Amino acid sequence: QYRAETEKLRLQLDKATKNAESLLSELNKAKSESDLVPFYETRVNELLVELRNRDLEVHFLKDEVEELKGQWKKEQVSSLLWENEFEETSSSVKDANFEEGSEGKSC
């Protein structure tokens, strides 16, 4: 009877020891993970700053693209106006030359 009682207590002790070891292992794991939290917080903050910087860069690039599009449109309009002016001047000169040539032949 003492032997059965002793064996029962030994099994309970083994079970309690394994349980304590398991809990200690979980505690150590939680401690090491909690030690990483400040590192992760720092890294997240660094990434947020980088993201803000990139967003700002994208914003400035979009503004620059819009400005360049505006300049390109102005250049195209200016070029078309210049061509029209040149054609009008050219045709005026041709007309004037034609008229001069007609006057010269009639004399």
CSV table of N, CA, C and O in Angstrom, one decimal:
chain,number,residue,atom,x,y,z
A,1,GLN,N,0.8,-1.2,0.0
A,1,GLN,CA,0.0,0.0,0.0
A,1,GLN,C,0.9,1.3,0.0
A,1,GLN,O,0.6,2.2,-0.7
A,2,TYR,N,1.9,1.3,0.8
A,2,TYR,CA,2.9,2.4,0.8
A,2,TYR,C,3.5,2.5,-0.5
A,2,TYR,O,3.8,3.6,-1.0
A,3,ARG,N,3.8,1.4,-1.1
A,3,ARG,CA,4.5,1.4,-2.4
A,3,ARG,C,3.6,2.0,-3.5
A,3,ARG,O,4.1,2.8,-4.3
A,4,ALA,N,2.4,1.7,-3.5
A,4,ALA,CA,1.4,2.3,-4.5
A,4,ALA,C,1.2,3.8,-4.2
A,4,ALA,O,1.2,4.6,-5.2
A,5,GLU,N,1.2,4.1,-3.0
A,5,GLU,CA,1.0,5.5,-2.6
A,5,GLU,C,2.3,6.3,-3.0
A,5,GLU,O,2.2,7.4,-3.6
A,6,THR,N,3.4,5.7,-2.8
A,6,THR,CA,4.7,6.4,-3.2
A,6,THR,C,4.8,6.5,-4.7
A,6,THR,O,5.2,7.5,-5.2
A,7,GLU,N,4.4,5.5,-5.4
A,7,GLU,CA,4.4,5.5,-6.9
A,7,GLU,C,3.5,6.6,-7.4
A,7,GLU,O,3.8,7.3,-8.3
A,8,LYS,N,2.3,6.7,-6.8
A,8,LYS,CA,1.3,7.7,-7.2
A,8,LYS,C,1.9,9.1,-7.0
A,8,LYS,O,1.8,10.0,-7.8
A,9,LEU,N,2.5,9.3,-5.8
A,9,LEU,CA,3.1,10.6,-5.5
A,9,LEU,C,4.3,10.9,-6.5
A,9,LEU,O,4.5,12.0,-6.9
A,10,ARG,N,5.1,9.9,-6.8
A,10,ARG,CA,6.2,10.1,-7.8
A,10,ARG,C,5.7,10.5,-9.1
A,10,ARG,O,6.2,11.4,-9.8
A,11,LEU,N,4.6,9.9,-9.6
A,11,LEU,CA,4.0,10.2,-10.9
A,11,LEU,C,3.5,11.7,-10.9
A,11,LEU,O,3.6,12.4,-11.8
A,12,GLN,N,2.8,12.0,-9.7
A,12,GLN,CA,2.3,13.4,-9.6
A,12,GLN,C,3.5,14.4,-9.6
A,12,GLN,O,3.4,15.5,-10.2
A,13,LEU,N,4.6,14.0,-8.9
A,13,LEU,CA,5.8,14.9,-8.9
A,13,LEU,C,6.4,15.0,-10.3
A,13,LEU,O,6.7,16.1,-10.7
A,14,ASP,N,6.5,13.9,-11.0
A,14,ASP,CA,7.0,14.0,-12.4
A,14,ASP,C,6.1,14.9,-13.3
A,14,ASP,O,6.6,15.7,-14.0
A,15,LYS,N,4.8,14.7,-13.1
A,15,LYS,CA,3.9,15.5,-13.9
A,15,LYS,C,4.0,17.0,-13.5
A,15,LYS,O,4.1,17.9,-14.4
A,16,ALA,N,4.1,17.3,-12.3
A,16,ALA,CA,4.3,18.7,-11.8
A,16,ALA,C,5.6,19.3,-12.3
A,16,ALA,O,5.7,20.4,-12.7
A,17,THR,N,6.7,18.5,-12.3
A,17,THR,CA,8.0,18.9,-12.7
A,17,THR,C,7.9,19.2,-14.2
A,17,THR,O,8.5,20.3,-14.6
A,18,LYS,N,7.3,18.4,-15.0
A,18,LYS,CA,7.2,18.6,-16.4
A,18,LYS,C,6.4,19.9,-16.7
A,18,LYS,O,6.7,20.7,-17.6
A,19,ASN,N,5.3,20.0,-15.9
A,19,ASN,CA,4.5,21.2,-16.1
A,19,ASN,C,5.3,22.5,-15.8
A,19,ASN,O,5.2,23.5,-16.5
A,20,ALA,N,6.0,22.4,-14.7
A,20,ALA,CA,6.9,23.6,-14.3
A,20,ALA,C,7.9,23.9,-15.3
A,20,ALA,O,8.1,25.1,-15.7
A,21,GLU,N,8.5,22.9,-15.9
A,21,GLU,CA,9.5,23.1,-17.0
A,21,GLU,C,8.9,23.7,-18.2
A,21,GLU,O,9.4,24.6,-18.8
A,22,SER,N,7.7,23.2,-18.5
A,22,SER,CA,7.0,23.7,-19.7
A,22,SER,C,6.6,25.2,-19.4
A,22,SER,O,6.8,26.1,-20.3
A,23,LEU,N,6.1,25.5,-18.3
A,23,LEU,CA,5.8,26.9,-17.9
A,23,LEU,C,7.1,27.8,-17.9
A,23,LEU,O,7.0,28.9,-18.4
A,24,LEU,N,8.2,27.3,-17.4
A,24,LEU,CA,9.4,28.0,-17.4
A,24,LEU,C,9.9,28.3,-18.9
A,24,LEU,O,10.3,29.4,-19.2
A,25,SER,N,9.7,27.3,-19.7
A,25,SER,CA,10.1,27.4,-21.1
A,25,SER,C,9.2,28.5,-21.8
A,25,SER,O,9.7,29.4,-22.5
A,26,GLU,N,7.9,28.5,-21.5
A,26,GLU,CA,7.0,29.5,-22.1
A,26,GLU,C,7.4,30.9,-21.6
A,26,GLU,O,7.3,31.9,-22.3
A,27,LEU,N,7.7,31.0,-20.3
A,27,LEU,CA,8.1,32.3,-19.7
A,27,LEU,C,9.3,32.8,-20.4
A,27,LEU,O,9.4,34.0,-20.7
A,28,ASN,N,10.3,32.0,-20.6
A,28,ASN,CA,11.6,32.4,-21.2
A,28,ASN,C,11.3,32.9,-22.7
A,28,ASN,O,11.9,33.9,-23.1
A,29,LYS,N,10.5,32.1,-23.3
A,29,LYS,CA,10.1,32.5,-24.7
A,29,LYS,C,9.4,33.8,-24.7
A,29,LYS,O,9.7,34.7,-25.6
A,30,ALA,N,8.5,34.0,-23.8
A,30,ALA,CA,7.8,35.3,-23.8
A,30,ALA,C,8.7,36.4,-23.4
A,30,ALA,O,8.6,37.5,-24.0
A,31,LYS,N,9.7,36.2,-22.5
A,31,LYS,CA,10.6,37.2,-22.2
A,31,LYS,C,11.5,37.6,-23.4
A,31,LYS,O,11.7,38.8,-23.6
A,32,SER,N,12.0,36.6,-24.1
A,32,SER,CA,12.8,36.9,-25.3
A,32,SER,C,12.0,37.6,-26.3
A,32,SER,O,12.5,38.5,-27.0
A,33,GLU,N,10.7,37.3,-26.5
A,33,GLU,CA,9.9,38.0,-27.5
A,33,GLU,C,9.6,39.4,-27.0
A,33,GLU,O,9.6,40.3,-27.8
A,34,SER,N,9.4,39.6,-25.7
A,34,SER,CA,9.1,40.9,-25.2
A,34,SER,C,10.4,41.8,-25.3
A,34,SER,O,10.3,43.0,-25.5
A,35,ASP,N,11.5,41.2,-25.3
A,35,ASP,CA,12.8,41.9,-25.5
A,35,ASP,C,12.9,42.5,-26.9
A,35,ASP,O,13.6,43.5,-27.2
A,36,LEU,N,12.2,41.8,-27.8
A,36,LEU,CA,12.3,42.2,-29.2
A,36,LEU,C,11.3,43.3,-29.5
A,36,LEU,O,11.4,44.0,-30.6
A,37,VAL,N,10.3,43.6,-28.7
A,37,VAL,CA,9.3,44.6,-28.9
A,37,VAL,C,9.9,46.0,-29.2
A,37,VAL,O,9.5,46.6,-30.1
A,38,PRO,N,10.8,46.4,-28.3
A,38,PRO,CA,11.4,47.8,-28.6
A,38,PRO,C,12.1,47.8,-30.0
A,38,PRO,O,12.0,48.8,-30.7
A,39,PHE,N,12.8,46.7,-30.4
A,39,PHE,CA,13.4,46.7,-31.7
A,39,PHE,C,12.4,46.8,-32.8
A,39,PHE,O,12.5,47.6,-33.7
A,40,TYR,N,11.3,46.1,-32.7
A,40,TYR,CA,10.2,46.2,-33.7
A,40,TYR,C,9.6,47.5,-33.7
A,40,TYR,O,9.2,48.1,-34.8
A,41,GLU,N,9.4,48.1,-32.5
A,41,GLU,CA,8.8,49.5,-32.5
A,41,GLU,C,9.7,50.5,-33.2
A,41,GLU,O,9.2,51.3,-34.0
A,42,THR,N,11.0,50.4,-32.9
A,42,THR,CA,11.9,51.3,-33.6
A,42,THR,C,11.9,51.1,-35.1
A,42,THR,O,11.9,52.0,-35.8
A,43,ARG,N,11.9,49.8,-35.5
A,43,ARG,CA,11.9,49.5,-36.9
A,43,ARG,C,10.7,50.0,-37.6
A,43,ARG,O,10.7,50.6,-38.7
A,44,VAL,N,9.5,49.8,-37.0
A,44,VAL,CA,8.2,50.3,-37.5
A,44,VAL,C,8.3,51.8,-37.7
A,44,VAL,O,7.9,52.4,-38.7
A,45,ASN,N,8.8,52.5,-36.7
A,45,ASN,CA,8.9,54.0,-36.7
A,45,ASN,C,9.8,54.4,-37.9
A,45,ASN,O,9.6,55.4,-38.6
A,46,GLU,N,11.0,53.7,-38.0
A,46,GLU,CA,11.9,54.0,-39.2
A,46,GLU,C,11.2,53.8,-40.5
A,46,GLU,O,11.3,54.6,-41.4
A,47,LEU,N,10.4,52.7,-40.6
A,47,LEU,CA,9.7,52.5,-41.9
A,47,LEU,C,8.6,53.5,-42.1
A,47,LEU,O,8.4,53.9,-43.3
A,48,LEU,N,7.9,54.0,-41.1
A,48,LEU,CA,6.9,55.0,-41.2
A,48,LEU,C,7.6,56.3,-41.7
A,48,LEU,O,7.0,57.0,-42.6
A,49,VAL,N,8.7,56.7,-41.2
A,49,VAL,CA,9.4,57.9,-41.6
A,49,VAL,C,9.8,57.7,-43.1
A,49,VAL,O,9.6,58.7,-43.9
A,50,GLU,N,10.3,56.6,-43.4
A,50,GLU,CA,10.7,56.3,-44.8
A,50,GLU,C,9.5,56.4,-45.8
A,50,GLU,O,9.5,57.0,-46.8
A,51,LEU,N,8.4,55.9,-45.3
A,51,LEU,CA,7.1,55.9,-46.1
A,51,LEU,C,6.7,57.4,-46.3
A,51,LEU,O,6.3,57.8,-47.4
A,52,ARG,N,6.7,58.2,-45.2
A,52,ARG,CA,6.4,59.6,-45.3
A,52,ARG,C,7.3,60.3,-46.3
A,52,ARG,O,6.8,61.1,-47.2
A,53,ASN,N,8.6,60.0,-46.3
A,53,ASN,CA,9.5,60.6,-47.2
A,53,ASN,C,9.2,60.3,-48.6
A,53,ASN,O,9.3,61.1,-49.5
A,54,ARG,N,8.9,59.0,-48.8
A,54,ARG,CA,8.6,58.5,-50.2
A,54,ARG,C,7.3,59.2,-50.7
A,54,ARG,O,7.2,59.5,-51.9
A,55,ASP,N,6.3,59.3,-49.8
A,55,ASP,CA,5.0,59.9,-50.2
A,55,ASP,C,5.3,61.4,-50.6
A,55,ASP,O,4.7,61.8,-51.6
A,56,LEU,N,6.1,62.0,-49.8
A,56,LEU,CA,6.5,63.4,-50.2
A,56,LEU,C,7.2,63.5,-51.5
A,56,LEU,O,6.9,64.4,-52.3
A,57,GLU,N,8.1,62.6,-51.7
A,57,GLU,CA,8.8,62.5,-53.0
A,57,GLU,C,7.9,62.3,-54.2
A,57,GLU,O,7.9,63.0,-55.2
A,58,VAL,N,6.9,61.4,-54.0
A,58,VAL,CA,5.9,61.1,-55.0
A,58,VAL,C,5.1,62.3,-55.3
A,58,VAL,O,4.8,62.7,-56.5
A,59,HIS,N,4.7,63.0,-54.2
A,59,HIS,CA,3.9,64.3,-54.4
A,59,HIS,C,4.7,65.3,-55.2
A,59,HIS,O,4.1,65.9,-56.2
A,60,PHE,N,6.0,65.5,-54.9
A,60,PHE,CA,6.8,66.5,-55.6
A,60,PHE,C,7.0,66.0,-57.1
A,60,PHE,O,6.9,66.9,-58.0
A,61,LEU,N,7.1,64.7,-57.3
A,61,LEU,CA,7.3,64.2,-58.7
A,61,LEU,C,6.0,64.4,-59.5
A,61,LEU,O,6.1,64.8,-60.7
A,62,LYS,N,4.9,64.2,-58.9
A,62,LYS,CA,3.6,64.5,-59.6
A,62,LYS,C,3.5,65.9,-60.0
A,62,LYS,O,3.1,66.2,-61.1
A,63,ASP,N,3.8,66.8,-59.0
A,63,ASP,CA,3.8,68.2,-59.3
A,63,ASP,C,4.7,68.6,-60.5
A,63,ASP,O,4.4,69.3,-61.4
A,64,GLU,N,5.9,68.0,-60.5
A,64,GLU,CA,6.9,68.2,-61.5
A,64,GLU,C,6.4,67.7,-62.9
A,64,GLU,O,6.5,68.4,-63.9
A,65,VAL,N,5.7,66.6,-62.9
A,65,VAL,CA,5.2,66.0,-64.1
A,65,VAL,C,4.1,66.9,-64.6
A,65,VAL,O,4.1,67.2,-65.9
A,66,GLU,N,3.2,67.4,-63.8
A,66,GLU,CA,2.2,68.4,-64.2
A,66,GLU,C,2.8,69.6,-64.8
A,66,GLU,O,2.3,70.2,-65.8
A,67,GLU,N,3.8,70.1,-64.1
A,67,GLU,CA,4.5,71.3,-64.6
A,67,GLU,C,5.1,71.1,-66.0
A,67,GLU,O,5.0,71.9,-66.9
A,68,LEU,N,5.8,69.9,-66.2
A,68,LEU,CA,6.4,69.6,-67.5
A,68,LEU,C,5.3,69.4,-68.5
A,68,LEU,O,5.5,69.9,-69.7
A,69,LYS,N,4.2,68.8,-68.2
A,69,LYS,CA,3.1,68.7,-69.2
A,69,LYS,C,2.6,70.1,-69.6
A,69,LYS,O,2.3,70.3,-70.8
A,70,GLY,N,2.5,71.0,-68.6
A,70,GLY,CA,2.0,72.4,-68.9
A,70,GLY,C,3.0,73.0,-69.9
A,70,GLY,O,2.6,73.7,-70.8
A,71,GLN,N,4.3,72.9,-69.6
A,71,GLN,CA,5.4,73.5,-70.4
A,71,GLN,C,5.3,72.9,-71.8
A,71,GLN,O,5.4,73.6,-72.8
A,72,TRP,N,5.1,71.6,-71.9
A,72,TRP,CA,5.1,70.9,-73.2
A,72,TRP,C,3.9,71.4,-74.0
A,72,TRP,O,4.0,71.7,-75.2
A,73,LYS,N,2.7,71.6,-73.3
A,73,LYS,CA,1.5,72.1,-74.1
A,73,LYS,C,1.8,73.5,-74.5
A,73,LYS,O,1.4,73.9,-75.7
A,74,LYS,N,2.4,74.3,-73.7
A,74,LYS,CA,2.7,75.7,-74.1
A,74,LYS,C,3.6,75.7,-75.3
A,74,LYS,O,3.4,76.5,-76.2
A,75,GLU,N,4.6,74.9,-75.3
A,75,GLU,CA,5.6,74.8,-76.4
A,75,GLU,C,4.9,74.4,-77.7
A,75,GLU,O,5.2,74.9,-78.8
A,76,GLN,N,3.9,73.4,-77.5
A,76,GLN,CA,3.2,72.9,-78.7
A,76,GLN,C,2.3,74.0,-79.3
A,76,GLN,O,2.3,74.2,-80.5
A,77,VAL,N,1.6,74.7,-78.4
A,77,VAL,CA,0.8,75.8,-78.9
A,77,VAL,C,1.6,76.9,-79.5
A,77,VAL,O,1.3,77.4,-80.6
A,78,SER,N,2.7,77.2,-78.9
A,78,SER,CA,3.6,78.3,-79.4
A,78,SER,C,4.2,77.9,-80.7
A,78,SER,O,4.3,78.7,-81.7
A,79,SER,N,4.6,76.6,-80.8
A,79,SER,CA,5.1,76.1,-82.1
A,79,SER,C,4.0,76.2,-83.2
A,79,SER,O,4.3,76.6,-84.3
A,80,LEU,N,2.8,75.8,-82.9
A,80,LEU,CA,1.7,75.9,-83.9
A,80,LEU,C,1.5,77.3,-84.3
A,80,LEU,O,1.3,77.7,-85.5
A,81,LEU,N,1.5,78.2,-83.3
A,81,LEU,CA,1.3,79.7,-83.6
A,81,LEU,C,2.4,80.2,-84.5
A,81,LEU,O,2.2,80.9,-85.4
A,82,TRP,N,3.6,79.8,-84.2
A,82,TRP,CA,4.8,80.2,-84.9
A,82,TRP,C,4.7,79.7,-86.4
A,82,TRP,O,5.0,80.4,-87.3
A,83,GLU,N,4.3,78.4,-86.5
A,83,GLU,CA,4.1,77.9,-87.9
A,83,GLU,C,3.0,78.6,-88.7
A,83,GLU,O,3.2,79.0,-89.8
A,84,ASN,N,1.9,78.9,-88.0
A,84,ASN,CA,0.8,79.7,-88.7
A,84,ASN,C,1.3,81.1,-89.0
A,84,ASN,O,1.1,81.6,-90.1
A,85,GLU,N,2.1,81.7,-88.1
A,85,GLU,CA,2.6,83.1,-88.4
A,85,GLU,C,3.6,83.0,-89.6
A,85,GLU,O,3.6,83.8,-90.5
A,86,PHE,N,4.4,81.9,-89.6
A,86,PHE,CA,5.4,81.8,-90.6
A,86,PHE,C,4.7,81.6,-92.0
A,86,PHE,O,5.1,82.1,-93.0
A,87,GLU,N,3.7,80.7,-92.0
A,87,GLU,CA,2.9,80.4,-93.2
A,87,GLU,C,2.2,81.7,-93.7
A,87,GLU,O,2.2,82.0,-94.9
A,88,GLU,N,1.6,82.5,-92.8
A,88,GLU,CA,1.0,83.7,-93.2
A,88,GLU,C,2.0,84.7,-93.8
A,88,GLU,O,1.8,85.3,-94.8
A,89,THR,N,3.1,84.8,-93.1
A,89,THR,CA,4.2,85.7,-93.6
A,89,THR,C,4.7,85.2,-94.9
A,89,THR,O,4.9,86.0,-95.9
A,90,SER,N,4.9,83.9,-95.0
A,90,SER,CA,5.4,83.3,-96.3
A,90,SER,C,4.4,83.6,-97.4
A,90,SER,O,4.8,84.0,-98.5
A,91,SER,N,3.1,83.4,-97.2
A,91,SER,CA,2.2,83.6,-98.2
A,91,SER,C,2.0,85.1,-98.6
A,91,SER,O,1.8,85.4,-99.7
A,92,SER,N,2.2,85.9,-97.6
A,92,SER,CA,2.2,87.4,-97.8
A,92,SER,C,3.3,87.8,-98.7
A,92,SER,O,3.2,88.6,-99.7
A,93,VAL,N,4.5,87.2,-98.4
A,93,VAL,CA,5.7,87.5,-99.2
A,93,VAL,C,5.5,87.0,-100.6
A,93,VAL,O,5.8,87.6,-101.6
A,94,LYS,N,4.9,85.8,-100.8
A,94,LYS,CA,4.7,85.2,-102.1
A,94,LYS,C,3.7,86.1,-102.9
A,94,LYS,O,3.9,86.4,-104.0
A,95,ASP,N,2.7,86.5,-102.2
A,95,ASP,CA,1.7,87.4,-102.8
A,95,ASP,C,2.3,88.7,-103.3
A,95,ASP,O,2.1,89.1,-104.4
A,96,ALA,N,3.1,89.2,-102.4
A,96,ALA,CA,3.8,90.5,-102.7
A,96,ALA,C,4.7,90.3,-103.9
A,96,ALA,O,4.8,91.1,-104.8
A,97,ASN,N,5.5,89.2,-103.9
A,97,ASN,CA,6.4,88.9,-105.0
A,97,ASN,C,5.6,88.7,-106.3
A,97,ASN,O,6.0,89.1,-107.4
A,98,PHE,N,4.5,88.0,-106.2
A,98,PHE,CA,3.6,87.7,-107.4
A,98,PHE,C,3.1,89.1,-107.9
A,98,PHE,O,3.2,89.3,-109.1
A,99,GLU,N,2.7,89.9,-107.0
A,99,GLU,CA,2.1,91.2,-107.4
A,99,GLU,C,3.2,92.1,-108.0
A,99,GLU,O,3.0,92.7,-109.1
A,100,GLU,N,4.4,92.0,-107.5
A,100,GLU,CA,5.6,92.8,-108.0
A,100,GLU,C,5.9,92.2,-109.4
A,100,GLU,O,6.2,93.0,-110.3
A,101,GLY,N,5.9,90.9,-109.5
A,101,GLY,CA,6.2,90.3,-110.8
A,101,GLY,C,5.2,90.6,-111.8
A,101,GLY,O,5.5,90.9,-113.0
A,102,SER,N,3.9,90.7,-111.5
A,102,SER,CA,2.9,91.1,-112.4
A,102,SER,C,3.0,92.5,-112.9
A,102,SER,O,2.9,92.8,-114.0
A,103,GLU,N,3.4,93.4,-111.9
A,103,GLU,CA,3.5,94.8,-112.3
A,103,GLU,C,4.7,95.0,-113.2
A,103,GLU,O,4.7,95.8,-114.1
A,104,GLY,N,5.7,94.2,-112.9
A,104,GLY,CA,7.0,94.4,-113.7
A,104,GLY,C,6.7,93.9,-115.1
A,104,GLY,O,7.2,94.5,-116.1
A,105,LYS,N,5.9,92.9,-115.3
A,105,LYS,CA,5.7,92.3,-116.7
A,105,LYS,C,4.8,93.2,-117.5
A,105,LYS,O,4.9,93.3,-118.7
A,106,SER,N,3.9,93.9,-116.7
A,106,SER,CA,2.9,94.8,-117.5
A,106,SER,C,3.6,96.1,-117.9
A,106,SER,O,3.1,96.7,-118.8
A,107,CYS,N,4.7,96.4,-117.3
A,107,CYS,CA,5.4,97.6,-117.7
A,107,CYS,C,6.1,97.4,-118.9
A,107,CYS,O,6.4,97.4,-119.9
